Every structure is written in structure tokens, then in C-alpha cells.
JSON list of C-alpha atoms and ligand atoms in Angstrom, two decimals:
[
{"chain": "A", "resi": 59, "resn": "MET", "atom": "CA", "xyz": [9.74, 18.23, -38.80]},
{"chain": "A", "resi": 60, "resn": "ALA", "atom": "CA", "xyz": [9.16, 14.76, -40.25]},
{"chain": "A", "resi": 61, "resn": "GLN", "atom": "CA", "xyz": [5.83, 13.31, -39.16]},
{"chain": "A", "resi": 62, "resn": "ILE", "atom": "CA", "xyz": [5.95, 10.07, -37.18]},
{"chain": "A", "resi": 63, "resn": "PRO", "atom": "CA", "xyz": [3.12, 7.91, -35.88]},
{"chain": "A", "resi": 64, "resn": "LEU", "atom": "CA", "xyz": [2.24, 9.06, -32.37]},
{"chain": "A", "resi": 65, "resn": "SER", "atom": "CA", "xyz": [1.36, 6.74, -29.51]},
{"chain": "A", "resi": 66, "resn": "ASN", "atom": "CA", "xyz": [-1.34, 7.32, -26.92]},
{"chain": "A", "resi": 67, "resn": "LEU", "atom": "CA", "xyz": [0.51, 8.43, -23.78]},
{"chain": "A", "resi": 68, "resn": "SER", "atom": "CA", "xyz": [-2.52, 9.70, -21.88]},
{"chain": "A", "resi": 69, "resn": "ASP", "atom": "CA", "xyz": [-1.60, 7.73, -18.76]},
{"chain": "A", "resi": 70, "resn": "ARG", "atom": "CA", "xyz": [2.11, 8.58, -18.94]},
{"chain": "A", "resi": 71, "resn": "LYS", "atom": "CA", "xyz": [4.11, 11.10, -16.91]},
{"chain": "A", "resi": 72, "resn": "ILE", "atom": "CA", "xyz": [7.25, 12.34, -18.63]},
{"chain": "A", "resi": 73, "resn": "LEU", "atom": "CA", "xyz": [9.85, 14.37, -16.79]},
{"chain": "A", "resi": 74, "resn": "LEU", "atom": "CA", "xyz": [12.01, 16.31, -19.24]},
{"chain": "A", "resi": 75, "resn": "GLY", "atom": "CA", "xyz": [15.34, 17.72, -18.08]},
{"chain": "A", "resi": 76, "resn": "VAL", "atom": "CA", "xyz": [16.91, 20.37, -20.31]},
{"chain": "A", "resi": 77, "resn": "SER", "atom": "CA", "xyz": [20.56, 21.28, -19.77]},
{"chain": "A", "resi": 78, "resn": "GLY", "atom": "CA", "xyz": [22.56, 24.05, -21.37]},
{"chain": "A", "resi": 79, "resn": "GLY", "atom": "CA", "xyz": [23.21, 22.93, -24.92]},
{"chain": "A", "resi": 80, "resn": "VAL", "atom": "CA", "xyz": [22.29, 24.87, -28.01]},
{"chain": "A", "resi": 81, "resn": "ALA", "atom": "CA", "xyz": [20.15, 21.88, -29.05]},
{"chain": "A", "resi": 82, "resn": "ALA", "atom": "CA", "xyz": [17.68, 22.85, -26.31]},
{"chain": "A", "resi": 83, "resn": "PHE", "atom": "CA", "xyz": [15.34, 24.13, -29.03]},
{"chain": "A", "resi": 84, "resn": "LYS", "atom": "CA", "xyz": [14.82, 20.51, -30.13]},
{"chain": "A", "resi": 85, "resn": "ALA", "atom": "CA", "xyz": [13.53, 19.73, -26.63]},
{"chain": "A", "resi": 86, "resn": "VAL", "atom": "CA", "xyz": [10.64, 22.10, -27.36]},
{"chain": "A", "resi": 87, "resn": "ALA", "atom": "CA", "xyz": [9.76, 20.02, -30.44]},
{"chain": "A", "resi": 88, "resn": "LEU", "atom": "CA", "xyz": [9.95, 16.89, -28.28]},
{"chain": "A", "resi": 89, "resn": "THR", "atom": "CA", "xyz": [7.60, 18.49, -25.74]},
{"chain": "A", "resi": 90, "resn": "SER", "atom": "CA", "xyz": [5.15, 19.19, -28.54]},
{"chain": "A", "resi": 91, "resn": "LEU", "atom": "CA", "xyz": [5.22, 15.55, -29.70]},
{"chain": "A", "resi": 92, "resn": "LEU", "atom": "CA", "xyz": [4.68, 14.33, -26.13]},
{"chain": "A", "resi": 93, "resn": "ARG", "atom": "CA", "xyz": [1.77, 16.70, -25.57]},
{"chain": "A", "resi": 94, "resn": "GLN", "atom": "CA", "xyz": [0.21, 15.74, -28.91]},
{"chain": "A", "resi": 95, "resn": "SER", "atom": "CA", "xyz": [0.36, 12.18, -27.49]},
{"chain": "A", "resi": 96, "resn": "GLN", "atom": "CA", "xyz": [-1.58, 13.37, -24.40]},
{"chain": "A", "resi": 97, "resn": "ALA", "atom": "CA", "xyz": [1.32, 12.74, -22.02]},
{"chain": "A", "resi": 98, "resn": "GLN", "atom": "CA", "xyz": [1.69, 14.80, -18.88]},
{"chain": "A", "resi": 99, "resn": "VAL", "atom": "CA", "xyz": [5.00, 16.63, -19.11]},
{"chain": "A", "resi": 100, "resn": "GLU", "atom": "CA", "xyz": [6.99, 18.41, -16.41]},
{"chain": "A", "resi": 101, "resn": "VAL", "atom": "CA", "xyz": [10.14, 20.30, -17.40]},
{"chain": "A", "resi": 102, "resn": "ILE", "atom": "CA", "xyz": [13.26, 21.00, -15.36]},
{"chain": "A", "resi": 103, "resn": "MET", "atom": "CA", "xyz": [15.80, 23.41, -16.83]},
{"chain": "A", "resi": 104, "resn": "THR", "atom": "CA", "xyz": [19.32, 24.13, -15.64]},
{"chain": "A", "resi": 105, "resn": "LYS", "atom": "CA", "xyz": [20.39, 27.74, -15.26]},
{"chain": "A", "resi": 106, "resn": "ALA", "atom": "CA", "xyz": [22.54, 27.41, -18.39]},
{"chain": "A", "resi": 107, "resn": "ALA", "atom": "CA", "xyz": [19.58, 26.05, -20.36]},
{"chain": "A", "resi": 108, "resn": "THR", "atom": "CA", "xyz": [17.52, 29.13, -19.49]},
{"chain": "A", "resi": 109, "resn": "GLN", "atom": "CA", "xyz": [20.28, 31.26, -21.06]},
{"chain": "A", "resi": 110, "resn": "LEU", "atom": "CA", "xyz": [19.77, 29.43, -24.34]},
{"chain": "A", "resi": 111, "resn": "ILE", "atom": "CA", "xyz": [15.98, 29.09, -24.53]},
{"chain": "A", "resi": 112, "resn": "GLY", "atom": "CA", "xyz": [13.13, 30.62, -22.56]},
{"chain": "A", "resi": 113, "resn": "PRO", "atom": "CA", "xyz": [11.09, 28.54, -20.11]},
{"chain": "A", "resi": 114, "resn": "ALA", "atom": "CA", "xyz": [7.95, 30.06, -21.66]},
{"chain": "A", "resi": 115, "resn": "SER", "atom": "CA", "xyz": [8.53, 27.98, -24.80]},
{"chain": "A", "resi": 116, "resn": "PHE", "atom": "CA", "xyz": [8.05, 24.81, -22.75]},
{"chain": "A", "resi": 117, "resn": "GLN", "atom": "CA", "xyz": [5.27, 26.22, -20.61]},
{"chain": "A", "resi": 118, "resn": "ALA", "atom": "CA", "xyz": [3.29, 27.02, -23.74]},
{"chain": "A", "resi": 119, "resn": "PHE", "atom": "CA", "xyz": [3.09, 23.29, -24.50]},
{"chain": "A", "resi": 120, "resn": "THR", "atom": "CA", "xyz": [2.93, 21.78, -21.01]},
{"chain": "A", "resi": 121, "resn": "GLY", "atom": "CA", "xyz": [0.69, 24.35, -19.33]},
{"chain": "A", "resi": 122, "resn": "ARG", "atom": "CA", "xyz": [2.87, 23.92, -16.26]},
{"chain": "A", "resi": 123, "resn": "ALA", "atom": "CA", "xyz": [5.56, 26.09, -14.72]},
{"chain": "A", "resi": 124, "resn": "VAL", "atom": "CA", "xyz": [9.09, 25.06, -15.65]},
{"chain": "A", "resi": 125, "resn": "LYS", "atom": "CA", "xyz": [11.13, 24.06, -12.60]},
{"chain": "A", "resi": 126, "resn": "THR", "atom": "CA", "xyz": [14.58, 25.61, -12.34]},
{"chain": "A", "resi": 127, "resn": "ASN", "atom": "CA", "xyz": [15.38, 26.14, -8.70]},
{"chain": "A", "resi": 128, "resn": "ILE", "atom": "CA", "xyz": [15.94, 23.48, -6.08]},
{"chain": "A", "resi": 129, "resn": "PHE", "atom": "CA", "xyz": [15.09, 25.79, -3.21]},
{"chain": "A", "resi": 130, "resn": "VAL", "atom": "CA", "xyz": [11.91, 27.44, -4.47]},
{"chain": "A", "resi": 131, "resn": "ALA", "atom": "CA", "xyz": [8.63, 25.59, -4.10]},
{"chain": "A", "resi": 132, "resn": "GLN", "atom": "CA", "xyz": [6.66, 26.23, -7.29]},
{"chain": "A", "resi": 133, "resn": "GLU", "atom": "CA", "xyz": [2.95, 25.62, -7.60]},
{"chain": "A", "resi": 134, "resn": "SER", "atom": "CA", "xyz": [2.24, 22.52, -9.62]},
{"chain": "A", "resi": 135, "resn": "VAL", "atom": "CA", "xyz": [1.32, 18.87, -9.27]},
{"chain": "A", "resi": 136, "resn": "THR", "atom": "CA", "xyz": [4.93, 18.45, -8.32]},
{"chain": "A", "resi": 137, "resn": "SER", "atom": "CA", "xyz": [7.28, 20.88, -6.66]},
{"chain": "A", "resi": 138, "resn": "ASN", "atom": "CA", "xyz": [10.51, 19.53, -5.24]},
{"chain": "A", "resi": 139, "resn": "HIS", "atom": "CA", "xyz": [13.09, 17.05, -6.47]},
{"chain": "A", "resi": 140, "resn": "ILE", "atom": "CA", "xyz": [11.66, 14.11, -4.50]},
{"chain": "A", "resi": 141, "resn": "GLN", "atom": "CA", "xyz": [8.08, 14.71, -5.69]},
{"chain": "A", "resi": 142, "resn": "LEU", "atom": "CA", "xyz": [9.22, 15.18, -9.28]},
{"chain": "A", "resi": 143, "resn": "ALA", "atom": "CA", "xyz": [11.29, 12.01, -9.08]},
{"chain": "A", "resi": 144, "resn": "GLN", "atom": "CA", "xyz": [8.43, 9.94, -7.67]},
{"chain": "A", "resi": 145, "resn": "TRP", "atom": "CA", "xyz": [5.93, 11.40, -10.15]},
{"chain": "A", "resi": 146, "resn": "ALA", "atom": "CA", "xyz": [7.82, 10.42, -13.32]},
{"chain": "A", "resi": 147, "resn": "ASP", "atom": "CA", "xyz": [7.42, 7.26, -15.40]},
{"chain": "A", "resi": 148, "resn": "ILE", "atom": "CA", "xyz": [10.58, 8.22, -17.30]},
{"chain": "A", "resi": 149, "resn": "PHE", "atom": "CA", "xyz": [13.17, 10.98, -16.93]},
{"chain": "A", "resi": 150, "resn": "VAL", "atom": "CA", "xyz": [14.47, 12.22, -20.28]},
{"chain": "A", "resi": 151, "resn": "ILE", "atom": "CA", "xyz": [17.42, 14.61, -20.32]},
{"chain": "A", "resi": 152, "resn": "ALA", "atom": "CA", "xyz": [17.72, 16.38, -23.68]},
{"chain": "A", "resi": 153, "resn": "PRO", "atom": "CA", "xyz": [20.09, 17.91, -24.37]},
{"chain": "A", "resi": 154, "resn": "ALA", "atom": "CA", "xyz": [22.50, 16.36, -21.90]},
{"chain": "A", "resi": 155, "resn": "THR", "atom": "CA", "xyz": [25.64, 18.51, -21.75]},
{"chain": "A", "resi": 156, "resn": "ALA", "atom": "CA", "xyz": [29.12, 17.28, -20.92]},
{"chain": "A", "resi": 157, "resn": "ASN", "atom": "CA", "xyz": [28.76, 19.09, -17.59]},
{"chain": "A", "resi": 158, "resn": "THR", "atom": "CA", "xyz": [25.46, 17.39, -16.75]},
{"chain": "A", "resi": 159, "resn": "LEU", "atom": "CA", "xyz": [26.80, 13.98, -17.81]},
{"chain": "A", "resi": 160, "resn": "ALA", "atom": "CA", "xyz": [29.70, 14.52, -15.41]},
{"chain": "A", "resi": 161, "resn": "GLY", "atom": "CA", "xyz": [27.37, 15.51, -12.60]},
{"chain": "A", "resi": 162, "resn": "LEU", "atom": "CA", "xyz": [25.16, 12.48, -13.18]},
{"chain": "A", "resi": 163, "resn": "SER", "atom": "CA", "xyz": [28.13, 10.15, -13.51]},
{"chain": "A", "resi": 164, "resn": "TRP", "atom": "CA", "xyz": [29.57, 11.19, -10.16]},
{"chain": "A", "resi": 165, "resn": "GLY", "atom": "CA", "xyz": [26.33, 11.53, -8.25]},
{"chain": "A", "resi": 166, "resn": "PHE", "atom": "CA", "xyz": [26.28, 15.29, -7.85]},
{"chain": "A", "resi": 167, "resn": "GLY", "atom": "CA", "xyz": [23.04, 16.91, -6.72]},
{"chain": "A", "resi": 168, "resn": "HIS", "atom": "CA", "xyz": [24.22, 20.43, -7.44]},
{"chain": "A", "resi": 169, "resn": "ASN", "atom": "CA", "xyz": [21.07, 21.57, -9.21]},
{"chain": "A", "resi": 170, "resn": "LEU", "atom": "CA", "xyz": [17.42, 20.51, -9.48]},
{"chain": "A", "resi": 171, "resn": "LEU", "atom": "CA", "xyz": [18.07, 18.36, -12.56]},
{"chain": "A", "resi": 172, "resn": "THR", "atom": "CA", "xyz": [20.93, 16.29, -11.11]},
{"chain": "A", "resi": 173, "resn": "CYS", "atom": "CA", "xyz": [19.38, 16.14, -7.65]},
{"chain": "A", "resi": 174, "resn": "THR", "atom": "CA", "xyz": [16.14, 14.79, -9.13]},
{"chain": "A", "resi": 175, "resn": "ALA", "atom": "CA", "xyz": [18.10, 12.24, -11.16]},
{"chain": "A", "resi": 176, "resn": "LEU", "atom": "CA", "xyz": [19.56, 10.89, -7.92]},
{"chain": "A", "resi": 177, "resn": "ALA", "atom": "CA", "xyz": [16.07, 10.37, -6.51]},
{"chain": "A", "resi": 178, "resn": "VAL", "atom": "CA", "xyz": [14.27, 8.72, -9.43]},
{"chain": "A", "resi": 179, "resn": "THR", "atom": "CA", "xyz": [13.53, 5.01, -9.63]},
{"chain": "A", "resi": 180, "resn": "CYS", "atom": "CA", "xyz": [12.25, 5.18, -13.22]},
{"chain": "A", "resi": 181, "resn": "PRO", "atom": "CA", "xyz": [14.46, 4.78, -16.33]},
{"chain": "A", "resi": 182, "resn": "ILE", "atom": "CA", "xyz": [16.64, 7.76, -17.27]},
{"chain": "A", "resi": 183, "resn": "LEU", "atom": "CA", "xyz": [17.18, 8.46, -20.98]},
{"chain": "A", "resi": 184, "resn": "LEU", "atom": "CA", "xyz": [20.05, 10.73, -21.98]},
{"chain": "A", "resi": 185, "resn": "ALA", "atom": "CA", "xyz": [20.33, 12.55, -25.32]},
{"chain": "A", "resi": 186, "resn": "PRO", "atom": "CA", "xyz": [23.86, 14.00, -25.30]},
{"chain": "A", "resi": 187, "resn": "ALA", "atom": "CA", "xyz": [24.77, 17.05, -27.36]},
{"chain": "A", "resi": 188, "resn": "MET", "atom": "CA", "xyz": [28.16, 18.66, -27.62]},
{"chain": "A", "resi": 189, "resn": "ASN", "atom": "CA", "xyz": [31.09, 19.60, -29.80]},
{"chain": "A", "resi": 190, "resn": "THR", "atom": "CA", "xyz": [32.96, 16.62, -31.32]},
{"chain": "A", "resi": 191, "resn": "HIS", "atom": "CA", "xyz": [36.15, 17.28, -29.34]},
{"chain": "A", "resi": 192, "resn": "MET", "atom": "CA", "xyz": [34.10, 17.39, -26.14]},
{"chain": "A", "resi": 193, "resn": "TRP", "atom": "CA", "xyz": [32.34, 14.12, -27.04]},
{"chain": "A", "resi": 194, "resn": "ASN", "atom": "CA", "xyz": [35.71, 12.47, -27.83]},
{"chain": "A", "resi": 195, "resn": "ASN", "atom": "CA", "xyz": [37.34, 13.81, -24.66]},
{"chain": "A", "resi": 196, "resn": "PRO", "atom": "CA", "xyz": [38.52, 10.81, -22.58]},
{"chain": "A", "resi": 197, "resn": "ILE", "atom": "CA", "xyz": [36.86, 12.28, -19.48]},
{"chain": "A", "resi": 198, "resn": "VAL", "atom": "CA", "xyz": [33.50, 12.46, -21.27]},
{"chain": "A", "resi": 199, "resn": "ARG", "atom": "CA", "xyz": [34.03, 8.97, -22.70]},
{"chain": "A", "resi": 200, "resn": "ASP", "atom": "CA", "xyz": [34.70, 7.68, -19.21]},
{"chain": "A", "resi": 201, "resn": "ASN", "atom": "CA", "xyz": [31.60, 9.40, -17.82]},
{"chain": "A", "resi": 202, "resn": "VAL", "atom": "CA", "xyz": [29.47, 7.87, -20.60]},
{"chain": "A", "resi": 203, "resn": "ARG", "atom": "CA", "xyz": [30.93, 4.44, -19.85]},
{"chain": "A", "resi": 204, "resn": "ARG", "atom": "CA", "xyz": [30.19, 4.88, -16.14]},
{"chain": "A", "resi": 205, "resn": "LEU", "atom": "CA", "xyz": [26.63, 6.03, -16.82]},
{"chain": "A", "resi": 206, "resn": "LYS", "atom": "CA", "xyz": [25.96, 3.01, -19.06]},
{"chain": "A", "resi": 207, "resn": "GLU", "atom": "CA", "xyz": [27.27, 0.74, -16.31]},
{"chain": "A", "resi": 208, "resn": "PHE", "atom": "CA", "xyz": [24.90, 2.41, -13.85]},
{"chain": "A", "resi": 209, "resn": "GLY", "atom": "CA", "xyz": [21.98, 1.64, -16.17]},
{"chain": "A", "resi": 210, "resn": "PHE", "atom": "CA", "xyz": [21.37, 5.02, -17.82]},
{"chain": "A", "resi": 211, "resn": "HIS", "atom": "CA", "xyz": [19.92, 4.73, -21.34]},
{"chain": "A", "resi": 212, "resn": "PHE", "atom": "CA", "xyz": [21.31, 6.71, -24.27]},
{"chain": "A", "resi": 213, "resn": "VAL", "atom": "CA", "xyz": [19.91, 7.92, -27.57]},
{"chain": "A", "resi": 214, "resn": "GLY", "atom": "CA", "xyz": [22.57, 9.42, -29.82]},
{"chain": "A", "resi": 215, "resn": "PRO", "atom": "CA", "xyz": [24.47, 11.54, -30.33]},
{"chain": "A", "resi": 216, "resn": "THR", "atom": "CA", "xyz": [24.70, 11.33, -34.07]},
{"chain": "A", "resi": 217, "resn": "GLN", "atom": "CA", "xyz": [27.08, 12.77, -36.66]},
{"chain": "A", "resi": 218, "resn": "GLY", "atom": "CA", "xyz": [26.36, 15.95, -38.53]},
{"chain": "A", "resi": 219, "resn": "HIS", "atom": "CA", "xyz": [26.52, 19.70, -38.56]},
{"chain": "A", "resi": 220, "resn": "LEU", "atom": "CA", "xyz": [27.27, 21.28, -35.19]},
{"chain": "A", "resi": 221, "resn": "SER", "atom": "CA", "xyz": [26.46, 24.79, -34.08]},
{"chain": "A", "resi": 222, "resn": "CYS", "atom": "CA", "xyz": [30.17, 25.55, -33.68]},
{"chain": "A", "resi": 223, "resn": "GLY", "atom": "CA", "xyz": [30.47, 25.28, -37.49]},
{"chain": "A", "resi": 224, "resn": "THR", "atom": "CA", "xyz": [32.15, 21.87, -37.58]},
{"chain": "A", "resi": 225, "resn": "SER", "atom": "CA", "xyz": [30.77, 18.47, -38.51]},
{"chain": "A", "resi": 226, "resn": "GLY", "atom": "CA", "xyz": [31.17, 15.18, -36.66]},
{"chain": "A", "resi": 227, "resn": "PRO", "atom": "CA", "xyz": [29.84, 13.16, -33.74]},
{"chain": "A", "resi": 228, "resn": "GLY", "atom": "CA", "xyz": [28.14, 15.09, -30.97]},
{"chain": "A", "resi": 229, "resn": "ARG", "atom": "CA", "xyz": [24.99, 16.34, -32.65]},
{"chain": "A", "resi": 230, "resn": "MET", "atom": "CA", "xyz": [21.84, 15.63, -30.63]},
{"chain": "A", "resi": 231, "resn": "VAL", "atom": "CA", "xyz": [19.39, 13.34, -32.42]},
{"chain": "A", "resi": 232, "resn": "GLU", "atom": "CA", "xyz": [16.13, 14.82, -33.61]},
{"chain": "A", "resi": 233, "resn": "ALA", "atom": "CA", "xyz": [13.03, 15.01, -31.42]},
{"chain": "A", "resi": 234, "resn": "GLU", "atom": "CA", "xyz": [11.35, 12.15, -33.29]},
{"chain": "A", "resi": 235, "resn": "GLU", "atom": "CA", "xyz": [14.21, 9.77, -32.47]},
{"chain": "A", "resi": 236, "resn": "ILE", "atom": "CA", "xyz": [14.10, 10.70, -28.79]},
{"chain": "A", "resi": 237, "resn": "TYR", "atom": "CA", "xyz": [10.32, 10.23, -28.88]},
{"chain": "A", "resi": 238, "resn": "SER", "atom": "CA", "xyz": [10.74, 6.70, -30.31]},
{"chain": "A", "resi": 239, "resn": "ALA", "atom": "CA", "xyz": [13.35, 5.86, -27.66]},
{"chain": "A", "resi": 240, "resn": "ILE", "atom": "CA", "xyz": [10.91, 7.03, -24.97]},
{"chain": "A", "resi": 241, "resn": "ILE", "atom": "CA", "xyz": [8.16, 4.80, -26.38]},
{"chain": "A", "resi": 242, "resn": "ASN", "atom": "CA", "xyz": [10.51, 1.81, -26.49]},
{"chain": "A", "resi": 243, "resn": "LEU", "atom": "CA", "xyz": [11.57, 2.32, -22.87]},
{"chain": "A", "resi": 244, "resn": "LEU", "atom": "CA", "xyz": [8.01, 2.84, -21.66]},
{"chain": "A", "resi": 245, "resn": "ASP", "atom": "CA", "xyz": [7.02, -0.36, -23.50]},
{"chain": "A", "resi": 246, "resn": "GLY", "atom": "CA", "xyz": [9.90, -2.21, -21.82]},
{"chain": "A", "resi": 247, "resn": "ARG", "atom": "CA", "xyz": [11.76, -2.71, -25.10]},
{"chain": "B", "resi": 232, "resn": "FMN", "atom": "C1", "xyz": [25.85, 29.06, -26.98]},
{"chain": "B", "resi": 232, "resn": "FMN", "atom": "C2", "xyz": [26.31, 27.92, -26.10]},
{"chain": "B", "resi": 232, "resn": "FMN", "atom": "C3", "xyz": [26.07, 26.63, -26.50]},
{"chain": "B", "resi": 232, "resn": "FMN", "atom": "C4", "xyz": [26.51, 25.56, -25.73]},
{"chain": "B", "resi": 232, "resn": "FMN", "atom": "N1", "xyz": [26.27, 24.30, -26.16]},
{"chain": "B", "resi": 232, "resn": "FMN", "atom": "C5", "xyz": [26.72, 23.25, -25.44]},
{"chain": "B", "resi": 232, "resn": "FMN", "atom": "C6", "xyz": [26.48, 21.94, -25.88]},
{"chain": "B", "resi": 232, "resn": "FMN", "atom": "O1", "xyz": [25.84, 21.67, -26.91]},
{"chain": "B", "resi": 232, "resn": "FMN", "atom": "N2", "xyz": [26.95, 20.92, -25.13]},
{"chain": "B", "resi": 232, "resn": "FMN", "atom": "C7", "xyz": [27.66, 21.12, -23.98]},
{"chain": "B", "resi": 232, "resn": "FMN", "atom": "O2", "xyz": [28.09, 20.14, -23.35]},
{"chain": "B", "resi": 232, "resn": "FMN", "atom": "N3", "xyz": [27.89, 22.38, -23.52]},
{"chain": "B", "resi": 232, "resn": "FMN", "atom": "C8", "xyz": [27.44, 23.44, -24.22]},
{"chain": "B", "resi": 232, "resn": "FMN", "atom": "N4", "xyz": [27.66, 24.73, -23.77]},
{"chain": "B", "resi": 232, "resn": "FMN", "atom": "C9", "xyz": [28.34, 24.90, -22.49]},
{"chain": "B", "resi": 232, "resn": "FMN", "atom": "C10", "xyz": [27.39, 24.67, -21.33]},
{"chain": "B", "resi": 232, "resn": "FMN", "atom": "O3", "xyz": [26.28, 25.57, -21.41]},
{"chain": "B", "resi": 232, "resn": "FMN", "atom": "C11", "xyz": [28.14, 24.85, -19.99]},
{"chain": "B", "resi": 232, "resn": "FMN", "atom": "O4", "xyz": [29.10, 23.80, -19.84]},
{"chain": "B", "resi": 232, "resn": "FMN", "atom": "C12", "xyz": [27.21, 24.87, -18.81]},
{"chain": "B", "resi": 232, "resn": "FMN", "atom": "O5", "xyz": [27.99, 24.98, -17.63]},
{"chain": "B", "resi": 232, "resn": "FMN", "atom": "C13", "xyz": [26.37, 23.61, -18.74]},
{"chain": "B", "resi": 232, "resn": "FMN", "atom": "O6", "xyz": [25.60, 23.63, -17.55]},
{"chain": "B", "resi": 232, "resn": "FMN", "atom": "P1", "xyz": [24.43, 22.58, -17.30]},
{"chain": "B", "resi": 232, "resn": "FMN", "atom": "O7", "xyz": [24.98, 21.22, -17.61]},
{"chain": "B", "resi": 232, "resn": "FMN", "atom": "O8", "xyz": [24.12, 22.75, -15.85]},
{"chain": "B", "resi": 232, "resn": "FMN", "atom": "O9", "xyz": [23.30, 22.97, -18.16]},
{"chain": "B", "resi": 232, "resn": "FMN", "atom": "C14", "xyz": [27.22, 25.79, -24.52]},
{"chain": "B", "resi": 232, "resn": "FMN", "atom": "C15", "xyz": [27.44, 27.11, -24.12]},
{"chain": "B", "resi": 232, "resn": "FMN", "atom": "C16", "xyz": [27.00, 28.14, -24.90]},
{"chain": "B", "resi": 232, "resn": "FMN", "atom": "C17", "xyz": [27.27, 29.56, -24.44]}
]
């Protein structure tokens, strides 16, 4: 991982949503950068995300239980979607799958991640990740357009090697780039 200058985020509360893309492993690296910056970090994972990476990887960095279920109250500073939403200074969703983008675009609250997104008043930063054909799909394009109109912020995707063996747009940007986008948004840039 390339080293970047870290900010002091000791007074910052970062809510990280992880949906079911293979780039979820990069969200662990992002969590590490945020914790090295002294930020408080809460993680929400979708069910699909937990199939791709274990919640324990995030918990190891945050020291807090990962939230996955909208109906189960888990012991933490925050427990349900309203508390999580009100707690956060920024909600970062990385990776953001095509499915999650669709849910956000149309206002679904079908899981803890999308339900929380409906309730936040802080900025939401999306880091999409998907196959190039998915990213170029007119339905996805339309959802991205809608989300931008609603004020969602985006970082990436970029071009490059994809886990499906192809190369093109759809690759999630690296943790350092998401980190920089978070700093810019928190600084009002
Ligand atoms: C190995 C694997 C990798 C996947 N990677 C992606 C991905 O990068 N982007 C994406 O949009 N969907 C990807 N999917 C499909 C999503 O996991 C699937 O659409 C799921 O329903 C997303 O649910 P979620 O948005 O609630 O996490 C992948 C599926 C598998 C099995």
C-alpha cells in the first residue's frame, strides 16, 4: 500500500458501509487508514458482503461489532439505523455494488445499509465497484445520474484489471483515494 500523509480525525465519526463486491478487501485497508488517523469507525455490511469478507477483519481494526442486521440490536455506541445515521459525520459506501446503487437510487430500505442511508443527514460518498458491462449498463448509468442529482458524492470507479479477468472501467479506486475523498468532504472541499 502506498503511504499517504494522514490527517488527524480524532473528533470524526465515519460510518463505513460495505456491500457485496469482491473489492470489499480494500475497505479493510481503508478502515486501517481511518483508525490510524484516530477516527471512530462503525461498519455496516450487507449479507452479500459477509459472503466475500469476514466481519472480524473490520472488527479487528474498529474494536466494534460490525452491524449487519436491521432487526437485531447490537451492543455498541450505536445500534439501529437511526442512531447510526445520526452518529455519522460521513457515510462512506465502499464497495458500492450495482444492486446497492439501485437501492439507494430508488429509496429502498431493504437492508441496514440502505435503510441507514435514507436516514442520514451527513454527506454520502460512494465508491462503486463492478464489472465493466455492469458499469456501462444503461440502468446503472441512470441510477448513477439519479444519485448525483440527489447529492450523493462519488469517488471512482477507475479503469484497470477486474476480478472477472477483464480490464476496463468499474474497478474500485484504492483505499488511499477514498481516504483523500473523505478528507476533502469533511473539510467541505
Ligand atoms: C465473487 C463475487 C463478486 C462480486 N462482485 C461484485 C462487484 O464487484 N460488484 C457488483 O455490483 N456485484 C458483485 N457481485 C454480485 C453482488 O454480490 C450481488 O449483486 C449482491 O446481490 C449484492 O448485494 P448487496 O448490494 O446487498 O451487497 C459479486 C458476486 C460474487 C459472488
